[in-house]
Amino acid sequence: GWQRGSDPQVFGNVQPDWLGGITNTFSYKGVQLSVLVDVRQGGQVYSMTKYNQMAGGMGKFTENRDNLIADGVIQQPDGKYVKSDKVLLAQDYYASQGPWTDIGEACVIDADYVALREASLSYNLGQVSLLKNSILKSAKIAIVARNLFYLYRDPQFKTMGVSPETAFNNTTAAQGVEMLSVPTTRSLGFNLSFSF
């Protein structure tokens, strides 16, 4: 199995290289579509979800349980190293990478994501003939959806069904630790606005 190094190592940094967003709005004959894409590039997080799934063998990534060989080397009696060919039990292969040996590397995951943060579709009722003889100058109806889905996130997060954003909260001591969190909430709403 795996062997823990004697000296601590840095496997990542919670800080992103950059954050950004792009908003596009398209209009045609009173109909308006607006889309917001949110991007985080760079940074890593420690995933307690992966840690627990490795420890218990419950993760989808632990379904492969045959012919598991650790990616590493074995020291020979003469002091030389050869590539490992030792087949491990599934529990040793997965849990020994971290949960049973205090090795953190396997649970450090890239925090990059591209999210479809918001989309809205609206219609300006100002062109409807019913408004022409009313006290209203204009009216607008819209459907707004937020946190729709990820266009990209690390494949490990995708397999586990975890949002990389849950590792960034308002507690300073917990930054960069994804801790069995509830996914980002999706919402769907309707707006109706008037001007007199």
PDB file of C-alpha atoms in Angstrom, residues 119 121 142-146 187-191:
ATOM      1  CA  ALA A 119     -30.573  32.759 -16.963  1.00  0.00           C
ATOM      2  CA  LEU A 121     -36.210  35.092 -20.180  1.00  0.00           C
ATOM      3  CA  ALA A 142     -39.769  37.280 -16.610  1.00  0.00           C
ATOM      4  CA  ILE A 143     -38.726  33.774 -15.629  1.00  0.00           C
ATOM      5  CA  VAL A 144     -35.430  33.714 -13.715  1.00  0.00           C
ATOM      6  CA  ALA A 145     -33.383  30.595 -12.918  1.00  0.00           C
ATOM      7  CA  ARG A 146     -30.264  30.643 -10.718  1.00  0.00           C
ATOM      8  CA  SER A 187     -34.025  28.383  -7.825  1.00  0.00           C
ATOM      9  CA  LEU A 188     -36.721  29.266 -10.323  1.00  0.00           C
ATOM     10  CA  GLY A 189     -38.718  32.442  -9.979  1.00  0.00           C
ATOM     11  CA  PHE A 190     -41.082  34.753 -11.808  1.00  0.00           C
ATOM     12  CA  ASN A 191     -40.901  38.523 -11.929  1.00  0.00           C
TER      13      ASN A 191
END
